[in-house]
Short mmCIF file of N, CA and C in Angstrom, two decimals:
data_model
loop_
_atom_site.label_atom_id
_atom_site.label_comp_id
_atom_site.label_asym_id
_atom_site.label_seq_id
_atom_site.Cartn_x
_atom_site.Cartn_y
_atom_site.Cartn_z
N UNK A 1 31.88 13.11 2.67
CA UNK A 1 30.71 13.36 1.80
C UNK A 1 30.15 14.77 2.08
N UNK A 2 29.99 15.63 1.03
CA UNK A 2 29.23 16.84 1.01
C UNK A 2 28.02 16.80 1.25
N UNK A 3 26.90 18.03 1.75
CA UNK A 3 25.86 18.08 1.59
C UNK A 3 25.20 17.44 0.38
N UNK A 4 25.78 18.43 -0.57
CA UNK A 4 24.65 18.11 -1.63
C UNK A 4 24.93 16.44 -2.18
N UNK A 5 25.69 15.67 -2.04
CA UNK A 5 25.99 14.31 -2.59
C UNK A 5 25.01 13.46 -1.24
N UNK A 6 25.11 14.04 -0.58
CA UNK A 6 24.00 13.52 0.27
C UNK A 6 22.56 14.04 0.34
N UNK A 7 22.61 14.53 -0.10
CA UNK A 7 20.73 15.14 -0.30
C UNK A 7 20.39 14.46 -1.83
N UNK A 8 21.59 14.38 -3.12
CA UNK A 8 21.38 13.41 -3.89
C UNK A 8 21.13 12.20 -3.68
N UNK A 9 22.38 11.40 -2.88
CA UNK A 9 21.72 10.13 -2.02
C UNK A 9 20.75 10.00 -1.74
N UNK A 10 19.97 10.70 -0.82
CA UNK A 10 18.59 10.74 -0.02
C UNK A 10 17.67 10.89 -0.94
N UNK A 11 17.65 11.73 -2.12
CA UNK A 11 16.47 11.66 -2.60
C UNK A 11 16.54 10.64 -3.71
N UNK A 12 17.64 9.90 -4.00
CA UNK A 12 17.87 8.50 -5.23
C UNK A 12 16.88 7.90 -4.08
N UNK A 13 17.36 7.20 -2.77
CA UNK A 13 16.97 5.94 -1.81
C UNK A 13 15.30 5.95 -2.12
N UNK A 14 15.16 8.00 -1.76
CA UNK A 14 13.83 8.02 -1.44
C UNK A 14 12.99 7.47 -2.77
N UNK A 15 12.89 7.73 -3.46
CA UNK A 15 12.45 7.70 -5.04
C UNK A 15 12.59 6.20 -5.04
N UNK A 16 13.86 5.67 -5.00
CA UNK A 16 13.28 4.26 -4.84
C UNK A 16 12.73 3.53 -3.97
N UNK A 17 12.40 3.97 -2.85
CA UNK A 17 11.59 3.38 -1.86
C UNK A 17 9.95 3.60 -2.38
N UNK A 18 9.80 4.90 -2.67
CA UNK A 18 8.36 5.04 -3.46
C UNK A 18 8.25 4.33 -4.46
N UNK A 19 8.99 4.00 -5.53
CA UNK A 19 8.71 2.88 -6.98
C UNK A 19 8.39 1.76 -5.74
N UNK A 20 8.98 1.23 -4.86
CA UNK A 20 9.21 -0.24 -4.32
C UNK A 20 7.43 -0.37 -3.65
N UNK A 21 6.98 0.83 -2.79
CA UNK A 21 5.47 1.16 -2.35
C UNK A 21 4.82 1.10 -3.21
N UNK A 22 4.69 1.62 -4.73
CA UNK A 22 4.23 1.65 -5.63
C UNK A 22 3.35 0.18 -6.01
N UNK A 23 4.89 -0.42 -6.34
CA UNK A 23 4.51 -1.66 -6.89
C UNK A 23 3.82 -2.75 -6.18
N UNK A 24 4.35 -2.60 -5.26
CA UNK A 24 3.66 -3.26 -4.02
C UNK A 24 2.16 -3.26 -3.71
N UNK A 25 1.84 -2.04 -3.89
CA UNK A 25 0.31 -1.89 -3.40
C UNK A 25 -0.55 -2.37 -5.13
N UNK A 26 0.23 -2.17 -6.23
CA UNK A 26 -0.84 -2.18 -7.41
C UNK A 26 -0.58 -4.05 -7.51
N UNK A 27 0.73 -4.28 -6.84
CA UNK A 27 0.32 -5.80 -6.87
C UNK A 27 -1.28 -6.62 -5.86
N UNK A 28 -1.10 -5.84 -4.64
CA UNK A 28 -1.76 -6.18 -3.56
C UNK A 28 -3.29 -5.49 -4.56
N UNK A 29 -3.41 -4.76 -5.19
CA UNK A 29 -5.09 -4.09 -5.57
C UNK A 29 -4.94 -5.17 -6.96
N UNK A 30 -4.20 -5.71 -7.68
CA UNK A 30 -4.27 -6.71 -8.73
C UNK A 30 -4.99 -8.53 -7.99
N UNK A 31 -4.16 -8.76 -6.71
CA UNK A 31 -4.61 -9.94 -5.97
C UNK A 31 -6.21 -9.63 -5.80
N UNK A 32 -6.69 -8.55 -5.07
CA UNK A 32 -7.54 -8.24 -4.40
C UNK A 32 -8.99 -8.31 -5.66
N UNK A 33 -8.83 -7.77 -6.60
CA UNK A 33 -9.25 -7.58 -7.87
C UNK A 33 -9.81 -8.97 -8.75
N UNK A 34 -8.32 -9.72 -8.62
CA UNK A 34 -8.70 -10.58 -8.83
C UNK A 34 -9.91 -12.32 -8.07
N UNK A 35 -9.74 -11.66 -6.73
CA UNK A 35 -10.30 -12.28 -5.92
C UNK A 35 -11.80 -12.04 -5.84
N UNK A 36 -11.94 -10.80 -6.21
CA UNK A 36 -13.34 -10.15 -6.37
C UNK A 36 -13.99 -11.26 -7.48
N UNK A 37 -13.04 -10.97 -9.03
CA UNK A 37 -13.86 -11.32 -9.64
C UNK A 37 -14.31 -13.29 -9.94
N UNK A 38 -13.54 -13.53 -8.89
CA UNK A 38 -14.17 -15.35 -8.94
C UNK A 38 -15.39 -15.50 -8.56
#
């Protein structure tokens, strides 16, 4: 494997590790949100 097919790699994983944080936290502020408003 070349550099650059690996710095492509790395930044696909990374990018999807951020969508995966993403979703995660607007789920966790949707629970939270909803807990407020009972």
């Amino acid at each position: 494997m070349d550099a650059k097919s690996l710095l492509i790699a790395l930044i696909v994983h990374f990018k999807n590790s951020i969508i995966l944080i993403i979703n995660k936290t607007m789920r966790l502020i949707t629970k939270l949100n909803c807990a407020e408003a009972k």
